[in-house]
Amino acid sequence: MRSVVFHNDENGYTVLHIELPSEFELARKPEITVVGKARTVWEGEDVKAVGRWVTDKVHGRQFKADTLTCIAPRSIKGIERYLASGLIKGVGRVIARRIVDTFGEDTIAVLSHQSGRLREVPKLGPAKIRQIRESWLKNETMRENMIFGQTYGISVVKMTKIVRKYGPDAVAVIKKDPYRLCREIWGIGFATADRIALSVGMPRNSPQRARASIVFTLETEAEQDGHCWTYENDLLMHANELTEIPVETLGEALSAEIAEGRVVAEAGAEGVKRIYLRWLFNCERNVARRVRSILEAPRAAAAAVDAVKAADWWQRGAGFELAPKQRLALERSLSSKFSIITGGPGVGKTTIIRALVEIYERKFRSSGGGARRRVVLAAPTGRAAKRMTESVGTQAQTIHRLLKWNPVTNKFVFDAENRLEGDVFIFDETSMIDVKLADDLLSAIPDAASVVWVGDTDQLPSVGAGAVLGDLIKSGVVPSTKLDFIFRQDTSGLIVANAHHVNAGEPLEIRRGDTDFYFMRCEDPETCVKLAIEFMTERIPRRFGLDPLEDVQVLVPMRKNVLGADNLNVELQKALNPRGEAIVRGGTVFRAGDRVMQLRNNYGKDVYNGDIGFVKSVDAGERSAVVVFDGRPVKYDGGDLDELVLAYAMTIHKSQGSEYPAVIVIIHTQHYVMLQRNLLYTAITRGRRLVLLMGVPYAVNKAIETNTVRERRTSVAERLRG
């Protein structure tokens, strides 16, 4: 093999330039192009290809291989190129030539079985010999692992993750318990683990498979529907649909999982067993306990204020009077250890936060504590924290950065054993806080502190499991105030008004002329795509002076279909960033300049689910990229790139906690199964200066009329009351 033109780690698709031996009948054209699928490829390897000749419209005549096998080279020239290809760490062309000059055609055998003979190579010291031996052994182990992965349909990238997790014994670990993969490796699901398990001979009704299906079903309920628990009968029925294992066997598997402690059963209020994953059970119980502890603990002396006098003082300084409910919200927050403020856009939530900060900071200064900040502001996402900082005038940060992840201990620095410093904690966009983050956050807050949660219960619930904000309100234990009088109204603007119209189930208000809210009818999906591109790249930037990459966001209900985020991202990338060096991961092309989004919490990189960044550079050779998040560069190797997606367009759910100068919202009958009132409401409230709603009037009306939001199965409210 002369060179590797292209290799996709995800699906194995490979393009090679092959140098033909002189005795080959086509030697008059000594180099040909071969395309096919291979596990791993290195320059210099020998290639065995079985297939047929084809003529490609762009690339001309090439050999299309049905099977493509790469093996260690046998010729002196091939071995030298193979060793110098980057296969062995620390070996370039010079050292490769020395090794081959020493051992000739026996080089591969020497490296595999007699590596001690490397001492015979001139100018090769002990440290370099050790490096070559370790690298060669690691490569051989990796090749064996890759062969195993290819046999059972595991991609190179996923197999690399598996080896990184389990080391050289990865194959043995997989054969012993394939279901560990879906429990412990992000990006590998039950279907992949199950296929491997059945392929290596595990019986379909085995206890191991049954137990794995129980855990997987509970995880699916949590990840896809946000449930913290499920009814026992429903759990067994869904696991049976997944595996066709008899319900009796699944019942035994459930009992085994309960006995081992991975799953918890609890009698519900209706007398039926509720089944939890252990970690979700613990999270719910801890959240309820911590809320109670904070409510019942004595207040920090420095934060004790007379609520009525403090509100009067702030109003005099502000030069206006708060509305009755605003005043009530402020006084409740000042007098309660834990309180909640909710309401839609424009109802004055930010005004109350600003008043709280100013009142407490004056109190701390007067008590001599001004040198150390005692009011702590935070929000779930970077954009929400930035917006909080700008609107309140006091520095806010994300909850994850507030808690500080320690990659050595693999947990947050601040927790129940090492509490945060502060007397008052104010959190915004709390509808986004799932039960796991709520547990981590509340565990780290001192008992004596005062806590204020601010959010909008009419938005979509958290991406993760739970409905914590709603549960705290529903419990009746935490004082809460809902603001409903709209202050932020502009006679020429309709964003706030239409958000409240949607929330009330009322028709949208559309007005001709200059405004901040437009509706464009668009029936044909392909036409909608073209219009979205035109508005994002040309018309909105020209009319409103906005940067299409920084300021304009396309929002849709789902990922799939023509009008899904996946397809729109491909088309928008073609329009906004079509050229330059690229790397391909799972069918997605990443280029320098692309807007991307993180799909999961990666504490080691200090980037979190929903964070938006821009690709600064890509290295096609190393298959790596550098992405900048809020001015901070983060490197992604090939195995990490599946944590990123393009973000020119995104789902409405993923946009929670963020605001953009302009949003293009597409609501179409293609999205029919997703159309809900809170979905459209959330989308509209993401736009700050401009909302362009595009699509089918029937679909928009369907979303406004549909308010049958599926309740999440949670127990925090019951635990607080009980």
XYZ file of C-alpha atoms in Angstrom:
722
model
C 0.000 0.000 0.000
C 1.514 3.306 -1.055
C -0.826 5.620 0.889
C -4.103 5.854 2.834
C -6.177 8.501 1.053
C -9.155 8.264 3.416
C -10.310 6.112 6.319
C -13.566 6.561 8.279
C -13.073 5.212 11.797
C -16.808 4.878 12.315
C -17.820 2.659 9.381
C -14.422 1.540 8.063
C -14.870 3.102 4.595
C -11.388 3.325 3.090
C -9.715 4.724 -0.031
C -6.211 3.404 -0.751
C -3.537 3.999 -3.356
C -2.020 0.577 -4.044
C 1.347 -0.020 -5.676
C 1.155 -3.183 -7.811
C 4.020 -5.690 -7.860
C 6.000 -5.785 -11.105
C 4.775 -9.253 -12.093
C 1.118 -8.151 -11.897
C -0.622 -8.080 -15.289
C -1.544 -4.395 -14.877
C 2.009 -3.368 -14.123
C 1.899 -0.929 -17.006
C -0.213 1.134 -14.552
C 1.706 0.405 -11.344
C -0.626 2.336 -8.967
C -4.391 1.895 -8.663
C -7.150 3.188 -6.358
C -8.960 0.656 -4.165
C -12.125 1.484 -2.189
C -13.765 -0.724 0.409
C -14.144 -1.253 4.156
C -11.269 -2.145 6.474
C -10.797 -2.249 10.242
C -7.510 -0.374 10.540
C -5.036 0.546 7.837
C -1.411 1.624 7.885
C 0.731 2.802 5.031
C 3.028 0.018 3.775
C 0.727 -2.900 4.620
C 0.019 -5.579 2.042
C -3.565 -5.574 0.802
C -5.792 -8.440 -0.297
C -8.853 -7.111 -2.160
C -11.679 -9.141 -3.708
C -14.201 -7.243 -5.824
C -14.651 -5.655 -9.229
C -13.529 -2.750 -11.381
C -15.861 0.265 -11.552
C -15.717 3.700 -13.162
C -16.524 6.537 -10.761
C -18.004 9.713 -12.323
C -15.547 11.919 -10.431
C -12.518 9.749 -9.667
C -12.448 7.513 -12.723
C -11.495 3.840 -12.840
C -10.981 2.171 -9.444
C -11.241 -1.235 -7.815
C -14.294 -1.602 -5.542
C -13.522 -4.271 -2.942
C -16.283 -6.407 -1.452
C -13.701 -7.658 1.061
C -10.580 -5.706 1.945
C -7.944 -7.285 4.179
C -4.799 -5.494 5.306
C -1.922 -7.666 6.517
C 1.623 -7.081 7.678
C 3.883 -6.486 4.649
C 6.428 -9.016 3.402
C 8.610 -6.933 1.083
C 11.564 -4.973 2.426
C 10.198 -1.753 0.963
C 6.708 -2.377 2.388
C 8.025 -3.219 5.874
C 10.091 -0.024 5.978
C 7.132 2.118 4.938
C 4.890 0.247 7.427
C 7.194 0.919 10.388
C 7.594 4.599 9.435
C 3.857 5.194 8.949
C 3.242 6.284 12.549
C 2.307 2.775 13.617
C 5.099 2.674 16.223
C 5.581 5.609 18.544
C 9.045 7.149 18.138
C 9.880 5.418 14.847
C 10.317 7.570 11.760
C 11.923 6.857 8.391
C 15.532 6.862 9.679
C 15.004 4.367 12.512
C 12.669 2.271 10.353
C 15.416 1.944 7.741
C 17.976 0.897 10.393
C 15.647 -1.795 11.762
C 14.875 -3.178 8.298
C 18.542 -3.056 7.280
C 19.301 -5.182 10.356
C 16.574 -7.820 10.093
C 15.352 -7.663 6.494
C 12.273 -9.772 5.728
C 12.362 -11.184 9.289
C 11.624 -7.750 10.823
C 7.950 -8.417 11.629
C 8.733 -11.780 13.237
C 11.543 -10.249 15.292
C 9.319 -7.443 16.611
C 6.527 -9.885 17.501
C 8.536 -12.760 19.004
C 12.197 -11.734 19.526
C 12.038 -8.040 20.398
C 15.132 -8.404 22.587
C 17.139 -8.549 19.342
C 16.451 -4.821 18.828
C 19.767 -4.370 20.679
C 21.415 -5.444 17.423
C 20.162 -2.285 15.635
C 22.884 0.404 15.461
C 22.418 3.590 17.506
C 19.299 2.286 19.295
C 19.508 2.981 23.043
C 17.665 1.132 25.871
C 14.957 3.835 26.248
C 14.142 3.808 22.524
C 14.108 -0.008 22.449
C 11.663 -0.066 25.383
C 9.435 2.501 23.652
C 9.389 0.477 20.404
C 8.616 -2.811 22.199
C 5.747 -1.289 24.212
C 4.278 0.459 21.179
C 4.475 -2.677 19.005
C 2.818 -4.817 21.701
C 0.095 -2.224 22.216
C -0.520 -2.062 18.485
C -0.761 -5.854 18.164
C -3.236 -5.948 21.051
C -5.247 -3.142 19.490
C -5.297 -4.938 16.131
C -6.626 -8.113 17.792
C -9.271 -6.045 19.558
C -10.235 -4.338 16.310
C -10.595 -7.688 14.555
C -12.896 -8.849 17.358
C -14.893 -5.597 17.163
C -15.264 -5.804 13.397
C -16.469 -9.402 13.709
C -19.310 -8.296 15.984
C -20.136 -4.988 14.300
C -18.380 -2.652 16.746
C -16.873 0.406 15.040
C -13.201 1.289 15.404
C -14.052 4.398 17.435
C -16.268 2.466 19.854
C -13.714 -0.341 20.127
C -11.076 2.271 20.941
C -13.291 3.531 23.793
C -13.742 -0.038 25.038
C -9.981 -0.691 25.053
C -9.403 2.646 26.787
C -11.869 1.554 29.488
C -10.843 -2.087 29.972
C -7.252 -2.194 28.704
C -5.653 -5.196 26.991
C -8.225 -7.573 28.528
C -11.091 -5.868 26.690
C -12.067 -8.916 24.621
C -12.127 -11.152 27.714
C -14.273 -8.596 29.570
C -16.738 -8.380 26.678
C -17.058 -12.147 26.325
C -17.665 -12.569 30.048
C -20.379 -9.884 30.269
C -21.203 -8.024 27.022
C -23.866 -5.990 28.833
C -21.183 -4.087 30.721
C -20.740 -2.134 27.512
C -24.170 -0.482 27.606
C -23.847 0.166 31.346
C -20.345 1.625 31.305
C -19.488 2.981 27.806
C -21.262 6.123 26.602
C -22.505 5.726 23.035
C -22.989 1.935 23.205
C -26.582 0.876 23.707
C -28.383 -2.301 24.682
C -28.905 -3.315 21.042
C -25.151 -3.465 20.360
C -24.371 -5.276 23.616
C -27.251 -7.693 23.031
C -26.092 -8.494 19.494
C -22.618 -9.304 20.791
C -24.011 -11.398 23.664
C -26.148 -13.509 21.339
C -23.302 -13.820 18.832
C -20.895 -15.232 21.446
C -23.487 -17.830 22.410
C -25.386 -16.379 25.366
C -28.867 -18.019 25.617
C -31.800 -15.751 24.809
C -33.492 -16.472 28.148
C -30.336 -16.296 30.252
C -30.565 -14.556 33.655
C -27.738 -12.237 32.578
C -29.688 -11.014 29.540
C -32.879 -10.685 31.568
C -31.164 -8.592 34.259
C -29.532 -6.360 31.644
C -32.918 -5.727 30.021
C -34.432 -4.680 33.376
C -31.725 -2.065 33.953
C -31.818 -0.906 30.329
C -35.605 -0.438 30.424
C -35.358 1.692 33.565
C -32.539 3.743 32.014
C -34.603 4.277 28.864
C -37.572 5.477 30.916
C -35.276 7.986 32.648
C -33.397 9.204 29.554
C -36.248 9.377 27.047
C -39.250 10.212 29.249
C -37.646 11.764 32.336
C -39.201 9.268 34.768
C -37.458 8.547 38.065
C -39.390 5.306 38.570
C -41.786 2.964 36.791
C -44.513 0.582 37.906
C -43.378 -3.020 38.328
C -45.917 -4.442 35.861
C -45.062 -1.829 33.217
C -41.354 -2.521 33.665
C -41.759 -6.279 33.148
C -44.036 -5.746 30.145
C -41.602 -3.354 28.420
C -38.629 -5.631 29.112
C -40.632 -8.535 27.646
C -41.364 -6.496 24.496
C -37.651 -5.744 24.187
C -36.310 -9.289 24.647
C -39.255 -11.746 24.395
C -38.001 -13.278 27.646
C -40.902 -14.753 29.680
C -42.277 -12.399 32.344
C -41.593 -15.003 35.042
C -37.877 -15.017 34.172
C -37.848 -11.210 34.098
C -39.489 -11.133 37.522
C -36.686 -13.317 38.875
C -34.149 -11.011 37.227
C -35.786 -7.995 38.870
C -35.570 -9.675 42.276
C -31.886 -10.394 41.660
C -31.223 -6.768 40.719
C -33.024 -5.592 43.868
C -31.019 -8.033 46.003
C -27.775 -6.780 44.484
C -28.796 -3.166 45.155
C -28.687 -1.783 41.611
C -32.492 -1.434 41.654
C -34.849 -0.353 44.454
C -38.511 -1.267 44.985
C -40.749 1.010 47.044
C -44.452 0.889 47.829
C -46.183 3.865 46.235
C -49.134 5.870 47.530
C -51.434 3.812 45.286
C -50.226 0.556 46.852
C -48.353 -0.559 43.718
C -44.611 -1.212 43.636
C -42.485 1.569 42.183
C -39.159 0.450 40.738
C -36.163 2.804 40.709
C -32.586 2.675 39.592
C -30.692 2.955 42.873
C -28.991 6.238 41.950
C -32.299 7.915 41.042
C -33.899 6.701 44.280
C -31.000 8.164 46.254
C -31.162 11.458 44.335
C -34.871 11.964 45.043
C -34.483 11.127 48.709
C -31.433 13.392 49.080
C -33.138 16.336 47.352
C -36.137 16.156 49.676
C -33.920 15.781 52.754
C -31.673 18.702 51.788
C -34.604 21.038 51.055
C -36.028 20.204 54.488
C -32.661 20.737 56.175
C -32.191 24.157 54.588
C -35.759 25.231 55.424
C -35.455 24.162 59.063
C -31.899 25.351 59.843
C -31.362 28.753 61.499
C -30.536 31.536 59.042
C -26.982 32.884 58.806
C -26.901 35.968 61.026
C -25.320 38.066 58.283
C -28.289 37.367 55.967
C -31.058 38.199 58.450
C -33.077 41.214 57.235
C -36.415 42.849 57.904
C -38.202 41.975 54.649
C -40.671 44.871 54.709
C -38.062 47.540 55.541
C -35.626 46.101 53.003
C -38.250 46.157 50.233
C -39.144 49.763 51.113
C -35.461 50.758 51.029
C -34.940 49.173 47.615
C -38.049 50.821 46.115
C -36.880 54.250 47.263
C -33.489 53.703 45.635
C -35.010 52.322 42.436
C -37.454 55.210 42.154
C -40.552 53.073 41.511
C -42.906 50.731 43.320
C -43.006 47.025 42.691
C -46.272 45.438 41.568
C -48.103 43.625 44.390
C -46.923 40.132 43.350
C -43.390 41.358 42.780
C -43.382 42.850 46.244
C -44.758 39.578 47.650
C -42.064 37.563 45.833
C -39.316 39.850 47.155
C -40.534 39.751 50.755
C -41.008 35.958 50.680
C -37.511 35.486 49.344
C -36.069 37.754 52.035
C -37.957 36.092 54.881
C -37.791 32.426 53.788
C -34.789 30.109 53.939
C -35.796 28.463 50.629
C -38.159 30.151 48.169
C -39.216 29.983 44.518
C -40.096 32.692 41.985
C -41.700 31.633 38.703
C -43.254 33.313 35.688
C -42.912 33.810 31.953
C -40.919 36.428 30.034
C -41.367 40.097 30.893
C -43.012 39.572 34.302
C -40.150 41.031 36.358
C -38.187 38.005 37.616
C -34.861 39.704 36.859
C -35.955 42.816 38.755
C -36.497 40.704 41.880
C -33.086 39.030 41.513
C -31.448 42.449 41.172
C -33.325 43.729 44.236
C -32.247 40.698 46.303
C -28.607 41.131 45.333
C -28.582 44.857 46.127
C -30.376 44.387 49.460
C -28.066 41.607 50.639
C -24.876 43.306 49.459
C -25.842 46.462 51.358
C -26.573 44.312 54.420
C -23.181 42.564 54.178
C -21.306 45.836 53.743
C -23.011 47.323 56.765
C -22.081 44.243 58.824
C -18.439 44.386 57.736
C -18.553 41.375 55.404
C -18.233 43.154 52.091
C -14.697 41.910 51.431
C -15.939 38.367 50.904
C -18.799 37.870 48.423
C -21.673 36.150 50.161
C -24.312 36.335 47.414
C -23.740 33.504 44.929
C -25.445 33.539 41.503
C -25.534 30.557 39.156
C -27.503 28.940 36.316
C -27.439 25.543 34.589
C -25.859 26.677 31.283
C -23.107 29.052 30.246
C -25.463 31.214 28.201
C -27.948 31.477 31.067
C -25.156 32.411 33.485
C -23.833 35.050 31.073
C -27.320 36.521 30.637
C -27.779 36.569 34.431
C -24.478 38.428 34.834
C -25.438 41.030 32.219
C -28.979 41.622 33.494
C -28.226 41.655 37.236
C -24.800 43.294 37.134
C -23.190 40.678 39.406
C -20.992 37.803 38.255
C -22.824 34.498 37.797
C -21.411 31.118 36.799
C -22.665 27.708 35.751
C -23.685 25.287 38.489
C -21.078 22.766 37.332
C -18.268 25.310 37.597
C -19.599 26.489 40.946
C -19.294 22.926 42.284
C -15.873 22.371 40.577
C -15.211 18.915 39.163
C -12.075 17.090 40.357
C -10.886 14.683 37.615
C -8.600 12.866 40.074
C -11.349 11.890 42.529
C -13.975 11.833 39.746
C -16.460 13.904 41.745
C -17.308 17.512 42.568
C -14.967 19.358 44.916
C -17.927 20.839 46.805
C -20.356 18.292 48.247
C -21.936 17.217 51.531
C -18.467 16.858 53.111
C -17.066 20.131 51.749
C -19.801 22.748 51.513
C -19.709 25.950 49.467
C -19.088 29.312 51.116
C -21.946 31.795 50.926
C -24.954 33.129 52.785
C -27.397 33.580 49.877
C -27.622 31.406 46.750
C -29.770 32.529 43.808
C -30.260 30.164 40.847
C -31.892 31.078 37.536
C -33.451 28.846 34.823
C -34.145 26.185 37.440
C -36.699 24.364 35.258
C -33.576 22.901 33.592
C -32.215 21.350 36.793
C -32.727 17.578 36.791
C -32.833 15.461 39.929
C -29.149 14.416 39.741
C -27.878 17.992 39.432
C -30.320 19.103 42.146
C -28.875 16.447 44.465
C -25.285 17.541 43.778
C -26.168 21.223 44.151
C -28.263 21.065 47.309
C -25.773 18.729 49.013
C -23.091 21.419 48.655
C -25.144 24.342 50.030
C -24.656 25.177 53.728
C -27.675 24.548 55.956
C -27.603 28.150 57.222
C -27.748 29.668 53.729
C -30.837 31.219 52.126
C -31.752 29.765 48.714
C -33.843 31.287 45.913
C -34.825 29.331 42.795
C -36.047 31.343 39.802
C -37.565 29.686 36.750
C -40.451 29.201 34.349
C -42.577 26.120 34.987
C -44.321 26.514 31.619
C -41.133 25.734 29.701
C -40.107 22.231 28.725
C -38.876 20.124 31.666
C -35.217 19.266 32.223
C -33.451 17.071 29.692
C -32.424 14.708 32.486
C -34.791 12.751 34.724
C -37.022 14.480 37.253
C -39.209 17.562 37.504
C -37.595 19.188 40.515
C -38.846 22.762 40.191
C -42.439 21.599 39.670
C -42.151 19.096 42.526
C -40.895 21.726 44.975
C -43.862 23.954 44.113
C -46.344 21.067 44.139
C -45.209 19.974 47.587
C -46.502 23.170 49.177
C -43.550 23.022 51.552
C -41.387 25.598 49.729
C -42.838 29.148 49.589
C -43.370 30.093 45.948
C -44.734 33.069 44.024
C -45.855 33.071 40.398
C -45.538 36.439 38.632
C -48.099 36.928 35.872
C -48.321 40.657 35.147
C -46.362 41.514 31.963
C -44.091 44.562 32.343
C -41.709 44.084 29.408
C -44.007 45.219 26.620
C -43.037 47.130 23.502
C -45.827 48.572 21.372
C -43.913 47.500 18.246
C -42.856 44.106 19.636
C -44.706 40.825 19.894
C -42.244 38.235 21.262
C -43.351 38.556 24.889
C -47.023 38.987 23.977
C -47.062 35.914 21.741
C -45.235 33.814 24.314
C -48.050 34.564 26.746
C -50.690 34.010 24.052
C -49.279 30.531 23.430
C -49.115 29.804 27.137
C -52.766 30.766 27.504
C -53.788 28.657 24.496
C -54.648 31.752 22.453
C -53.961 32.454 18.740
C -50.779 34.263 17.799
C -50.864 37.986 17.196
C -49.339 38.840 13.801
C -48.776 42.439 12.727
C -47.558 43.964 9.459
C -44.631 46.354 9.373
C -41.649 46.607 11.706
C -41.919 44.275 14.671
C -39.880 41.600 16.432
C -42.133 38.629 15.566
C -42.911 37.367 12.058
C -44.747 34.357 10.689
C -43.977 32.893 7.254
C -46.253 30.250 5.809
C -44.308 27.392 4.246
C -45.939 24.099 3.271
C -43.238 22.306 1.248
C -40.407 20.960 3.484
C -37.667 21.463 0.873
C -38.800 25.059 0.360
C -38.719 25.595 4.136
C -35.098 24.424 4.208
C -34.145 26.835 1.411
C -35.947 29.736 3.109
C -34.337 28.991 6.482
C -30.918 29.097 4.814
C -31.757 32.320 2.989
C -33.028 34.071 6.119
C -30.142 32.890 8.314
C -27.358 33.670 5.863
C -28.634 36.752 4.050
C -31.929 38.429 4.922
C -31.713 38.587 8.732
C -28.021 39.666 8.788
C -28.699 42.333 6.130
C -31.883 43.699 7.719
C -30.920 43.518 11.403
C -27.124 43.697 11.269
C -26.665 40.316 12.964
C -23.878 37.779 12.536
C -25.362 34.514 11.200
C -22.875 32.359 13.119
C -22.977 34.189 16.446
C -26.478 35.649 16.590
C -28.973 33.540 14.590
C -30.188 30.104 15.717
C -32.516 27.696 13.907
C -34.822 25.729 16.245
C -36.914 22.671 15.374
C -38.883 20.115 17.426
C -36.881 17.015 16.421
C -33.636 15.733 14.885
C -34.904 13.513 12.069
C -36.773 14.202 8.780
C -36.117 16.857 6.156
C -36.992 19.566 8.687
C -35.029 17.946 11.501
C -31.898 19.402 13.081
C -29.610 16.782 11.480
C -30.548 17.595 7.870
C -30.738 21.340 8.475
C -27.240 21.311 9.938
C -25.848 19.635 6.825
C -27.518 22.198 4.549
C -26.629 25.200 6.716
C -23.005 24.064 6.912
C -22.901 23.946 3.097
C -24.147 27.529 2.998
C -22.099 28.993 5.863
C -18.903 26.934 6.037
C -18.491 24.757 2.938
C -14.706 24.605 2.497
C -11.514 23.862 4.389
C -9.744 20.910 5.981
C -12.264 18.538 7.528
C -12.595 15.418 9.628
C -15.530 13.040 9.370
C -17.043 11.372 12.414
C -20.096 9.165 12.124
C -21.113 10.824 8.876
C -20.738 14.358 10.307
C -18.174 16.688 8.737
C -16.391 19.062 11.123
C -14.472 22.094 9.828
C -12.764 25.052 11.436
C -15.437 27.704 12.001
C -18.339 25.292 12.576
C -20.763 25.978 15.422
C -21.027 22.792 17.515
C -22.822 21.542 20.623
C -21.691 19.152 23.368
C -24.059 16.190 23.834
C -23.087 14.941 27.285
C -21.457 16.103 30.485
C -17.711 15.605 30.129
C -16.299 16.605 33.481
C -12.720 15.887 32.440
C -12.959 18.476 29.664
C -15.127 20.807 31.784
C -17.790 20.947 29.054
C -21.413 20.020 29.609
C -24.528 18.847 27.831
C -25.844 21.700 25.671
C -22.682 23.862 25.730
C -22.143 25.693 22.422
C -18.682 26.219 20.955
C -16.867 26.919 17.696
C -14.333 24.657 16.029
C -11.027 26.523 16.036
C -8.974 23.973 14.082
C -9.007 20.397 12.826
C -6.143 17.999 12.187
C -7.205 15.413 9.626
C -3.987 13.449 10.148
C -4.456 13.090 13.909
C -8.260 13.011 13.530
C -8.584 15.636 16.245
C -10.200 19.040 16.654
C -9.907 22.031 18.963
C -13.214 23.619 19.999
C -13.488 26.962 21.804
C -16.152 27.238 24.528
C -16.534 30.749 25.986
C -12.957 31.604 24.986
C -11.495 28.342 26.357
C -9.949 25.870 23.855
C -10.750 22.168 24.362
C -9.115 19.351 22.369
C -11.201 16.445 21.035
C -9.512 13.259 19.865
C -11.191 10.935 17.360
C -12.857 8.880 20.097
C -14.408 11.994 21.667
C -15.862 13.538 18.517
C -19.131 11.615 18.880
C -19.849 13.914 21.838
C -20.233 16.808 19.370
C -22.885 17.677 16.793
C -23.232 20.630 14.455
C -25.365 23.350 16.025
C -26.427 25.725 13.244
C -29.810 24.141 13.977
C -30.809 22.384 17.188
C -33.852 20.884 18.851
C -35.964 23.210 20.967
C -35.330 20.975 23.971
C -31.567 21.491 23.644
C -32.005 25.284 23.438
C -33.359 25.553 26.986
C -31.551 28.064 29.163
C -30.228 29.963 26.157
C -31.323 33.177 24.476
C -30.275 34.340 21.010
C -30.600 37.736 19.341
C -32.626 36.007 16.588
C -34.258 32.593 16.253
C -35.840 30.903 13.246
C -38.426 28.431 14.546
C -39.786 25.816 12.122
C -43.093 24.169 13.064
C -44.426 21.779 10.435
C -46.727 18.774 10.127
C -43.530 16.687 9.832
C -43.164 17.388 13.565
C -46.736 16.320 14.353
C -45.959 13.814 17.145
C -43.879 16.434 19.010
C -46.249 19.389 18.821
C -47.062 20.674 22.303
C -47.839 24.051 23.816
C -44.780 24.129 26.078
C -42.551 23.255 23.095
C -43.674 26.279 21.059
C -43.638 28.490 24.164
C -40.039 27.504 24.905
C -39.001 28.155 21.295
C -40.528 31.640 21.183
C -38.956 32.654 24.495
C -35.454 31.844 23.145
C -35.537 34.927 20.866
C -34.424 38.264 22.303
C -34.644 40.699 19.350
C -36.303 38.669 16.613
C -38.434 35.535 16.221
C -39.230 34.242 12.741
C -41.803 31.445 12.980
C -41.934 29.435 9.789
C -44.131 26.527 8.753
C -47.719 25.320 8.487
C -50.501 27.273 10.283
C -52.301 24.020 11.103
C -49.182 22.683 12.854
C -48.726 25.919 14.825
C -52.370 25.848 15.937
C -52.021 22.166 16.844
C -49.072 23.006 19.096
C -50.989 25.827 20.797
C -54.060 23.652 21.380
C -52.185 20.575 22.659
C -51.548 20.928 26.368
C -51.705 17.271 27.396
C -48.150 17.203 28.689
C -47.188 13.777 29.967
C -46.473 13.939 33.677
C -43.116 12.576 34.764
C -43.135 9.880 37.422
C -41.324 11.505 40.335
C -41.677 11.431 44.121
C -39.866 14.504 45.426
C -43.130 16.332 46.217
C -44.476 13.329 48.166
C -41.225 12.937 50.064
C -41.237 16.610 51.028
C -44.828 16.437 52.248
C -44.207 13.155 54.047
